[in-house]
PDB file of N, CA and C in Angstrom:
ATOM      1  N   MET I   1      65.355  23.334 117.759  1.00 87.00           N
ATOM      2  CA  MET I   1      66.261  22.755 116.795  1.00 87.00           C
ATOM      3  C   MET I   1      66.448  23.711 115.608  1.00 87.00           C
ATOM      4  N   THR I   2      65.365  24.294 115.135  1.00 91.00           N
ATOM      5  CA  THR I   2      65.457  25.211 114.007  1.00 91.00           C
ATOM      6  C   THR I   2      66.334  26.407 114.350  1.00 91.00           C
ATOM      7  N   ALA I   3      66.170  26.942 115.558  1.00 92.00           N
ATOM      8  CA  ALA I   3      66.976  28.094 115.977  1.00 92.00           C
ATOM      9  C   ALA I   3      68.455  27.717 116.064  1.00 92.00           C
ATOM     10  N   ALA I   4      68.748  26.535 116.603  1.00 91.00           N
ATOM     11  CA  ALA I   4      70.143  26.098 116.719  1.00 91.00           C
ATOM     12  C   ALA I   4      70.762  25.891 115.341  1.00 91.00           C
ATOM     13  N   HIS I   5      69.997  25.301 114.425  1.00 92.00           N
ATOM     14  CA  HIS I   5      70.515  25.087 113.077  1.00 92.00           C
ATOM     15  C   HIS I   5      70.752  26.419 112.373  1.00 92.00           C
ATOM     16  N   SER I   6      69.835  27.366 112.551  1.00 95.00           N
ATOM     17  CA  SER I   6      70.012  28.694 111.947  1.00 95.00           C
ATOM     18  C   SER I   6      71.246  29.393 112.512  1.00 95.00           C
ATOM     19  N   ALA I   7      71.454  29.272 113.814  1.00 95.00           N
ATOM     20  CA  ALA I   7      72.634  29.871 114.443  1.00 95.00           C
ATOM     21  C   ALA I   7      73.908  29.230 113.903  1.00 95.00           C
ATOM     22  N   TYR I   8      73.882  27.920 113.732  1.00 96.00           N
ATOM     23  CA  TYR I   8      75.050  27.209 113.184  1.00 96.00           C
ATOM     24  C   TYR I   8      75.353  27.702 111.774  1.00 96.00           C
ATOM     25  N   GLN I   9      74.317  27.754 110.941  1.00 96.00           N
ATOM     26  CA  GLN I   9      74.525  28.154 109.549  1.00 96.00           C
ATOM     27  C   GLN I   9      74.998  29.606 109.468  1.00 96.00           C
ATOM     28  N   ALA I  10      74.474  30.464 110.330  1.00 96.00           N
ATOM     29  CA  ALA I  10      74.917  31.862 110.332  1.00 96.00           C
ATOM     30  C   ALA I  10      76.379  31.968 110.770  1.00 96.00           C
ATOM     31  N   ARG I  11      76.776  31.138 111.719  1.00 96.00           N
ATOM     32  CA  ARG I  11      78.152  31.198 112.238  1.00 96.00           C
ATOM     33  C   ARG I  11      79.159  30.621 111.255  1.00 96.00           C
ATOM     34  N   PHE I  12      78.826  29.490 110.636  1.00 97.00           N
ATOM     35  CA  PHE I  12      79.813  28.784 109.814  1.00 97.00           C
ATOM     36  C   PHE I  12      79.580  28.902 108.311  1.00 97.00           C
ATOM     37  N   GLY I  13      78.411  29.341 107.887  1.00 96.00           N
ATOM     38  CA  GLY I  13      78.164  29.537 106.465  1.00 96.00           C
ATOM     39  C   GLY I  13      77.797  28.282 105.690  1.00 96.00           C
ATOM     40  N   HIS I  14      77.508  27.198 106.399  1.00 95.00           N
ATOM     41  CA  HIS I  14      77.065  25.961 105.746  1.00 95.00           C
ATOM     42  C   HIS I  14      76.151  25.205 106.704  1.00 95.00           C
ATOM     43  N   PRO I  15      75.333  24.284 106.170  1.00 95.00           N
ATOM     44  CA  PRO I  15      74.417  23.532 107.033  1.00 95.00           C
ATOM     45  C   PRO I  15      75.165  22.603 107.982  1.00 95.00           C
ATOM     46  N   PHE I  16      74.543  22.297 109.088  1.00 96.00           N
ATOM     47  CA  PHE I  16      75.085  21.346 110.059  1.00 96.00           C
ATOM     48  C   PHE I  16      75.012  19.948 109.461  1.00 96.00           C
ATOM     49  N   VAL I  17      76.112  19.219 109.558  1.00 96.00           N
ATOM     50  CA  VAL I  17      76.187  17.859 109.019  1.00 96.00           C
ATOM     51  C   VAL I  17      76.651  16.936 110.134  1.00 96.00           C
ATOM     52  N   ILE I  18      75.931  15.832 110.313  1.00 96.00           N
ATOM     53  CA  ILE I  18      76.334  14.839 111.302  1.00 96.00           C
ATOM     54  C   ILE I  18      75.904  13.468 110.801  1.00 96.00           C
ATOM     55  N   CYS I  19      76.735  12.485 111.000  1.00 95.00           N
ATOM     56  CA  CYS I  19      76.430  11.115 110.603  1.00 95.00           C
ATOM     57  C   CYS I  19      75.849  10.394 111.815  1.00 95.00           C
ATOM     58  N   LEU I  20      74.669   9.842 111.656  1.00 95.00           N
ATOM     59  CA  LEU I  20      73.993   9.140 112.741  1.00 95.00           C
ATOM     60  C   LEU I  20      73.895   7.640 112.471  1.00 95.00           C
ATOM     61  N   ASP I  21      74.751   7.122 111.606  1.00 92.00           N
ATOM     62  CA  ASP I  21      74.682   5.708 111.219  1.00 92.00           C
ATOM     63  C   ASP I  21      74.810   4.756 112.402  1.00 92.00           C
ATOM     64  N   ASP I  22      75.666   5.051 113.368  1.00 90.00           N
ATOM     65  CA  ASP I  22      75.912   4.140 114.490  1.00 90.00           C
ATOM     66  C   ASP I  22      75.048   4.465 115.707  1.00 90.00           C
ATOM     67  N   ILE I  23      74.084   5.340 115.556  1.00 93.00           N
ATOM     68  CA  ILE I  23      73.253   5.772 116.664  1.00 93.00           C
ATOM     69  C   ILE I  23      71.885   5.094 116.571  1.00 93.00           C
ATOM     70  N   ALA I  24      71.410   4.581 117.697  1.00 94.00           N
ATOM     71  CA  ALA I  24      70.084   3.951 117.732  1.00 94.00           C
ATOM     72  C   ALA I  24      69.026   4.997 117.388  1.00 94.00           C
ATOM     73  N   PRO I  25      67.988   4.597 116.645  1.00 93.00           N
ATOM     74  CA  PRO I  25      66.958   5.564 116.240  1.00 93.00           C
ATOM     75  C   PRO I  25      66.362   6.344 117.409  1.00 93.00           C
ATOM     76  N   GLY I  26      66.181   5.721 118.548  1.00 94.00           N
ATOM     77  CA  GLY I  26      65.614   6.396 119.699  1.00 94.00           C
ATOM     78  C   GLY I  26      66.534   7.435 120.309  1.00 94.00           C
ATOM     79  N   GLU I  27      67.823   7.363 119.986  1.00 95.00           N
ATOM     80  CA  GLU I  27      68.806   8.296 120.537  1.00 95.00           C
ATOM     81  C   GLU I  27      69.269   9.332 119.516  1.00 95.00           C
ATOM     82  N   ALA I  28      68.794   9.230 118.295  1.00 94.00           N
ATOM     83  CA  ALA I  28      69.290  10.083 117.212  1.00 94.00           C
ATOM     84  C   ALA I  28      69.036  11.569 117.461  1.00 94.00           C
ATOM     85  N   LEU I  29      67.844  11.919 117.885  1.00 94.00           N
ATOM     86  CA  LEU I  29      67.528  13.331 118.096  1.00 94.00           C
ATOM     87  C   LEU I  29      68.379  13.925 119.214  1.00 94.00           C
ATOM     88  N   ASP I  30      68.533  13.178 120.316  1.00 95.00           N
ATOM     89  CA  ASP I  30      69.380  13.661 121.410  1.00 95.00           C
ATOM     90  C   ASP I  30      70.820  13.848 120.951  1.00 95.00           C
ATOM     91  N   HIS I  31      71.317  12.896 120.178  1.00 95.00           N
ATOM     92  CA  HIS I  31      72.693  12.969 119.673  1.00 95.00           C
ATOM     93  C   HIS I  31      72.847  14.158 118.721  1.00 95.00           C
ATOM     94  N   LEU I  32      71.860  14.365 117.885  1.00 95.00           N
ATOM     95  CA  LEU I  32      71.878  15.475 116.940  1.00 95.00           C
ATOM     96  C   LEU I  32      71.915  16.811 117.681  1.00 95.00           C
ATOM     97  N   LEU I  33      71.029  16.989 118.652  1.00 94.00           N
ATOM     98  CA  LEU I  33      70.984  18.246 119.399  1.00 94.00           C
ATOM     99  C   LEU I  33      72.257  18.472 120.206  1.00 94.00           C
ATOM    100  N   ALA I  34      72.772  17.428 120.842  1.00 95.00           N
ATOM    101  CA  ALA I  34      74.014  17.567 121.613  1.00 95.00           C
ATOM    102  C   ALA I  34      75.168  17.942 120.697  1.00 95.00           C
ATOM    103  N   GLY I  35      75.251  17.303 119.535  1.00 96.00           N
ATOM    104  CA  GLY I  35      76.310  17.620 118.574  1.00 96.00           C
ATOM    105  C   GLY I  35      76.206  19.046 118.069  1.00 96.00           C
ATOM    106  N   LEU I  36      75.007  19.481 117.800  1.00 95.00           N
ATOM    107  CA  LEU I  36      74.787  20.834 117.307  1.00 95.00           C
ATOM    108  C   LEU I  36      75.192  21.867 118.356  1.00 95.00           C
ATOM    109  N   ARG I  37      74.761  21.655 119.588  1.00 93.00           N
ATOM    110  CA  ARG I  37      75.122  22.591 120.670  1.00 93.00           C
ATOM    111  C   ARG I  37      76.628  22.625 120.909  1.00 93.00           C
ATOM    112  N   THR I  38      77.241  21.463 120.933  1.00 96.00           N
ATOM    113  CA  THR I  38      78.685  21.382 121.187  1.00 96.00           C
ATOM    114  C   THR I  38      79.480  22.046 120.072  1.00 96.00           C
ATOM    115  N   ARG I  39      79.117  21.738 118.849  1.00 97.00           N
ATOM    116  CA  ARG I  39      79.899  22.225 117.715  1.00 97.00           C
ATOM    117  C   ARG I  39      79.701  23.706 117.435  1.00 97.00           C
ATOM    118  N   LEU I  40      78.624  24.307 117.955  1.00 96.00           N
ATOM    119  CA  LEU I  40      78.441  25.754 117.811  1.00 96.00           C
ATOM    120  C   LEU I  40      79.575  26.527 118.479  1.00 96.00           C
ATOM    121  N   GLY I  41      80.227  25.935 119.475  1.00 96.00           N
ATOM    122  CA  GLY I  41      81.322  26.592 120.171  1.00 96.00           C
ATOM    123  C   GLY I  41      82.676  26.448 119.498  1.00 96.00           C
ATOM    124  N   ASN I  42      82.747  25.690 118.417  1.00 97.00           N
ATOM    125  CA  ASN I  42      84.026  25.482 117.724  1.00 97.00           C
ATOM    126  C   ASN I  42      84.448  26.712 116.935  1.00 97.00           C
ATOM    127  N   ASP I  43      85.749  26.817 116.722  1.00 96.00           N
ATOM    128  CA  ASP I  43      86.214  27.866 115.817  1.00 96.00           C
ATOM    129  C   ASP I  43      85.965  27.383 114.380  1.00 96.00           C
ATOM    130  N   PRO I  44      85.813  28.302 113.425  1.00 97.00           N
ATOM    131  CA  PRO I  44      85.448  27.917 112.049  1.00 97.00           C
ATOM    132  C   PRO I  44      86.385  26.910 111.389  1.00 97.00           C
ATOM    133  N   VAL I  45      87.674  27.005 111.630  1.00 97.00           N
ATOM    134  CA  VAL I  45      88.614  26.070 110.991  1.00 97.00           C
ATOM    135  C   VAL I  45      88.401  24.657 111.525  1.00 97.00           C
ATOM    136  N   HIS I  46      88.306  24.532 112.836  1.00 97.00           N
ATOM    137  CA  HIS I  46      88.095  23.211 113.441  1.00 97.00           C
ATOM    138  C   HIS I  46      86.741  22.633 113.012  1.00 97.00           C
ATOM    139  N   GLU I  47      85.719  23.475 112.964  1.00 97.00           N
ATOM    140  CA  GLU I  47      84.393  22.998 112.572  1.00 97.00           C
ATOM    141  C   GLU I  47      84.369  22.544 111.120  1.00 97.00           C
ATOM    142  N   ARG I  48      85.096  23.219 110.255  1.00 97.00           N
ATOM    143  CA  ARG I  48      85.180  22.793 108.856  1.00 97.00           C
ATOM    144  C   ARG I  48      85.787  21.399 108.764  1.00 97.00           C
ATOM    145  N   GLU I  49      86.799  21.126 109.585  1.00 97.00           N
ATOM    146  CA  GLU I  49      87.421  19.796 109.601  1.00 97.00           C
ATOM    147  C   GLU I  49      86.434  18.745 110.099  1.00 97.00           C
ATOM    148  N   LEU I  50      85.686  19.074 111.154  1.00 97.00           N
ATOM    149  CA  LEU I  50      84.693  18.128 111.681  1.00 97.00           C
ATOM    150  C   LEU I  50      83.576  17.872 110.675  1.00 97.00           C
ATOM    151  N   ALA I  51      83.098  18.924 110.028  1.00 97.00           N
ATOM    152  CA  ALA I  51      82.033  18.769 109.033  1.00 97.00           C
ATOM    153  C   ALA I  51      82.512  17.901 107.865  1.00 97.00           C
ATOM    154  N   ALA I  52      83.753  18.094 107.449  1.00 97.00           N
ATOM    155  CA  ALA I  52      84.310  17.271 106.357  1.00 97.00           C
ATOM    156  C   ALA I  52      84.388  15.808 106.774  1.00 97.00           C
ATOM    157  N   GLU I  53      84.778  15.555 108.024  1.00 97.00           N
ATOM    158  CA  GLU I  53      84.846  14.171 108.508  1.00 97.00           C
ATOM    159  C   GLU I  53      83.448  13.557 108.564  1.00 97.00           C
ATOM    160  N   GLU I  54      82.458  14.318 108.984  1.00 96.00           N
ATOM    161  CA  GLU I  54      81.084  13.813 109.005  1.00 96.00           C
ATOM    162  C   GLU I  54      80.606  13.480 107.594  1.00 96.00           C
ATOM    163  N   LEU I  55      80.940  14.322 106.624  1.00 96.00           N
ATOM    164  CA  LEU I  55      80.582  14.039 105.231  1.00 96.00           C
ATOM    165  C   LEU I  55      81.269  12.769 104.740  1.00 96.00           C
ATOM    166  N   ARG I  56      82.527  12.561 105.132  1.00 97.00           N
ATOM    167  CA  ARG I  56      83.223  11.323 104.747  1.00 97.00           C
ATOM    168  C   ARG I  56      82.540  10.113 105.367  1.00 97.00           C
ATOM    169  N   ARG I  57      82.132  10.218 106.641  1.00 95.00           N
ATOM    170  CA  ARG I  57      81.440   9.109 107.304  1.00 95.00           C
ATOM    171  C   ARG I  57      80.120   8.795 106.596  1.00 95.00           C
ATOM    172  N   LEU I  58      79.379   9.842 106.220  1.00 95.00           N
ATOM    173  CA  LEU I  58      78.126   9.635 105.489  1.00 95.00           C
ATOM    174  C   LEU I  58      78.370   8.930 104.157  1.00 95.00           C
ATOM    175  N   ALA I  59      79.371   9.374 103.426  1.00 95.00           N
ATOM    176  CA  ALA I  59      79.692   8.775 102.126  1.00 95.00           C
ATOM    177  C   ALA I  59      80.119   7.318 102.292  1.00 95.00           C
ATOM    178  N   ARG I  60      80.969   7.037 103.284  1.00 94.00           N
ATOM    179  CA  ARG I  60      81.397   5.648 103.522  1.00 94.00           C
ATOM    180  C   ARG I  60      80.203   4.761 103.840  1.00 94.00           C
ATOM    181  N   GLY I  61      79.300   5.249 104.682  1.00 92.00           N
ATOM    182  CA  GLY I  61      78.114   4.463 105.032  1.00 92.00           C
ATOM    183  C   GLY I  61      77.245   4.184 103.821  1.00 92.00           C
ATOM    184  N   ARG I  62      77.056   5.188 102.992  1.00 92.00           N
ATOM    185  CA  ARG I  62      76.232   5.000 101.790  1.00 92.00           C
ATOM    186  C   ARG I  62      76.889   4.025 100.831  1.00 92.00           C
ATOM    187  N   LEU I  63      78.190   4.155 100.646  1.00 92.00           N
ATOM    188  CA  LEU I  63      78.891   3.231  99.754  1.00 92.00           C
ATOM    189  C   LEU I  63      78.855   1.808 100.297  1.00 92.00           C
ATOM    190  N   THR I  64      78.977   1.658 101.589  1.00 90.00           N
ATOM    191  CA  THR I  64      78.912   0.326 102.197  1.00 90.00           C
ATOM    192  C   THR I  64      77.542  -0.288 101.975  1.00 90.00           C
ATOM    193  N   ARG I  65      76.488   0.481 102.209  1.00 88.00           N
ATOM    194  CA  ARG I  65      75.135  -0.038 101.991  1.00 88.00           C
ATOM    195  C   ARG I  65      74.903  -0.346 100.512  1.00 88.00           C
ATOM    196  N   LEU I  66      75.387   0.506  99.633  1.00 88.00           N
ATOM    197  CA  LEU I  66      75.236   0.281  98.197  1.00 88.00           C
ATOM    198  C   LEU I  66      75.965  -0.986  97.768  1.00 88.00           C
ATOM    199  N   ASN I  67      77.113  -1.233  98.359  1.00 86.00           N
ATOM    200  CA  ASN I  67      77.924  -2.394  98.023  1.00 86.00           C
ATOM    201  C   ASN I  67      77.251  -3.703  98.446  1.00 86.00           C
ATOM    202  N   ARG I  68      76.324  -3.638  99.390  1.00 84.00           N
ATOM    203  CA  ARG I  68      75.621  -4.836  99.861  1.00 84.00           C
ATOM    204  C   ARG I  68      74.488  -5.251  98.938  1.00 84.00           C
ATOM    205  N   ILE I  69      74.075  -4.375  98.014  1.00 74.00           N
ATOM    206  CA  ILE I  69      72.979  -4.690  97.094  1.00 74.00           C
ATOM    207  C   ILE I  69      73.520  -5.590  95.992  1.00 74.00           C
ATOM    208  N   PRO I  70      72.926  -6.778  95.783  1.00 74.00           N
ATOM    209  CA  PRO I  70      73.422  -7.676  94.736  1.00 74.00           C
ATOM    210  C   PRO I  70      73.247  -7.055  93.350  1.00 74.00           C
ATOM    211  N   LEU I  71      74.261  -7.230  92.524  1.00 66.00           N
ATOM    212  CA  LEU I  71      74.214  -6.702  91.160  1.00 66.00           C
ATOM    213  C   LEU I  71      73.437  -7.660  90.268  1.00 66.00           C
ATOM    214  N   GLN I  72      72.701  -7.100  89.310  1.00 70.00           N
ATOM    215  CA  GLN I  72      71.945  -7.887  88.337  1.00 70.00           C
ATOM    216  C   GLN I  72      72.255  -7.372  86.954  1.00 70.00           C
ATOM    217  N   GLU I  73      71.978  -8.207  85.970  1.00 64.00           N
ATOM    218  CA  GLU I  73      72.097  -7.772  84.588  1.00 64.00           C
ATOM    219  C   GLU I  73      71.082  -6.665  84.354  1.00 64.00           C
ATOM    220  N   PRO I  74      71.409  -5.665  83.534  1.00 66.00           N
ATOM    221  CA  PRO I  74      70.441  -4.596  83.258  1.00 66.00           C
ATOM    222  C   PRO I  74      69.133  -5.152  82.734  1.00 66.00           C
ATOM    223  N   GLY I  75      68.024  -4.787  83.388  1.00 65.00           N
ATOM    224  CA  GLY I  75      66.705  -5.228  82.969  1.00 65.00           C
ATOM    225  C   GLY I  75      66.322  -6.614  83.431  1.00 65.00           C
ATOM    226  N   ALA I  76      67.268  -7.375  83.954  1.00 59.00           N
ATOM    227  CA  ALA I  76      66.964  -8.737  84.377  1.00 59.00           C
ATOM    228  C   ALA I  76      66.462  -8.752  85.807  1.00 59.00           C
ATOM    229  N   GLY I  77      65.408  -9.482  86.042  1.00 55.00           N
ATOM    230  CA  GLY I  77      64.935  -9.727  87.389  1.00 55.00           C
ATOM    231  C   GLY I  77      64.183  -8.585  88.042  1.00 55.00           C
ATOM    232  N   GLU I  78      63.779  -7.580  87.262  1.00 52.00           N
ATOM    233  CA  GLU I  78      63.067  -6.462  87.883  1.00 52.00           C
ATOM    234  C   GLU I  78      61.751  -6.928  88.481  1.00 52.00           C
ATOM    235  N   ALA I  79      60.978  -7.685  87.727  1.00 53.00           N
ATOM    236  CA  ALA I  79      59.706  -8.174  88.245  1.00 53.00           C
ATOM    237  C   ALA I  79      59.943  -9.163  89.380  1.00 53.00           C
ATOM    238  N   ASP I  80      61.003  -9.996  89.267  1.00 48.00           N
ATOM    239  CA  ASP I  80      61.295 -10.982  90.292  1.00 48.00           C
ATOM    240  C   ASP I  80      61.597 -10.328  91.630  1.00 48.00           C
ATOM    241  N   SER I  81      62.372  -9.247  91.634  1.00 47.00           N
ATOM    242  CA  SER I  81      62.741  -8.617  92.892  1.00 47.00           C
ATOM    243  C   SER I  81      61.517  -8.014  93.575  1.00 47.00           C
ATOM    244  N   ARG I  82      60.544  -7.529  92.789  1.00 47.00           N
ATOM    245  CA  ARG I  82      59.321  -6.994  93.390  1.00 47.00           C
ATOM    246  C   ARG I  82      58.489  -8.115  93.979  1.00 47.00           C
ATOM    247  N   GLU I  83      58.450  -9.243  93.299  1.00 47.00           N
ATOM    248  CA  GLU I  83      57.639 -10.368  93.765  1.00 47.00           C
ATOM    249  C   GLU I  83      58.231 -11.000  95.011  1.00 47.00           C
ATOM    250  N   THR I  84      59.549 -11.053  95.115  1.00 47.00           N
ATOM    251  CA  THR I  84      60.185 -11.696  96.258  1.00 47.00           C
ATOM    252  C   THR I  84      60.306 -10.770  97.448  1.00 47.00           C
ATOM    253  N   GLY I  85      59.973  -9.489  97.278  1.00 50.00           N
ATOM    254  CA  GLY I  85      60.027  -8.574  98.406  1.00 50.00           C
ATOM    255  C   GLY I  85      61.423  -8.141  98.778  1.00 50.00           C
ATOM    256  N   THR I  86      62.327  -8.089  97.810  1.00 54.00           N
ATOM    257  CA  THR I  86      63.686  -7.641  98.077  1.00 54.00           C
ATOM    258  C   THR I  86      63.649  -6.280  98.752  1.00 54.00           C
ATOM    259  N   ASN I  87      64.451  -6.130  99.785  1.00 57.00           N
ATOM    260  CA  ASN I  87      64.500  -4.867 100.506  1.00 57.00           C
ATOM    261  C   ASN I  87      65.236  -3.835  99.666  1.00 57.00           C
ATOM    262  N   SER I  88      64.474  -2.940  99.044  1.00 55.00           N
ATOM    263  CA  SER I  88      65.039  -1.952  98.151  1.00 55.00           C
ATOM    264  C   SER I  88      64.506  -0.576  98.508  1.00 55.00           C
ATOM    265  N   PRO I  89      65.347   0.451  98.399  1.00 59.00           N
ATOM    266  CA  PRO I  89      64.854   1.796  98.679  1.00 59.00           C
ATOM    267  C   PRO I  89      63.995   2.345  97.540  1.00 59.00           C
ATOM    268  N   TYR I  90      63.878   1.611  96.447  1.00 59.00           N
ATOM    269  CA  TYR I  90      63.143   2.092  95.287  1.00 59.00           C
ATOM    270  C   TYR I  90      61.745   1.496  95.275  1.00 59.00           C
ATOM    271  N   VAL I  91      60.770   2.315  94.929  1.00 57.00           N
ATOM    272  CA  VAL I  91      59.379   1.877  94.874  1.00 57.00           C
ATOM    273  C   VAL I  91      59.051   1.511  93.447  1.00 57.00           C
ATOM    274  N   PRO I  92      58.513   0.289  93.204  1.00 57.00           N
ATOM    275  CA  PRO I  92      58.147  -0.081  91.837  1.00 57.00           C
ATOM    276  C   PRO I  92      57.014   0.799  91.332  1.00 57.00           C
ATOM    277  N   VAL I  93      57.068   1.128  90.052  1.00 51.00           N
ATOM    278  CA  VAL I  93      56.045   2.000  89.464  1.00 51.00           C
ATOM    279  C   VAL I  93      55.177   1.208  88.536  1.00 51.00           C
TER     280      VAL I  93
END
C-alpha cells in the first residue's frame, strides 16, 4: 500500500483521496487498494477531476454527519451530554 501511494503521489503530485463512506468496514481496504491501482492508470487531468469529486463526497459526508448533531446553547448541557452518553467524537476533559 505504501509503495502504491508513493507511486500515485509521484505521478500526480498530490495524495490519493477516496471517500469510503458507503463502503462496509470489512471491505474498505480492498476498495482502497483497487481504487488506488485503477486510478494510477489515469491521465493527470482525469485524475484531478476524480480526486476533486472524492473531496466533494468527503465534504458532503462530513457536513451531513455534522448536521445530525443537535445544537445546544453555548455552555449549556455540557455535563449532561457526558452523563447521558451522547455519541460524540469529542472526549470530555
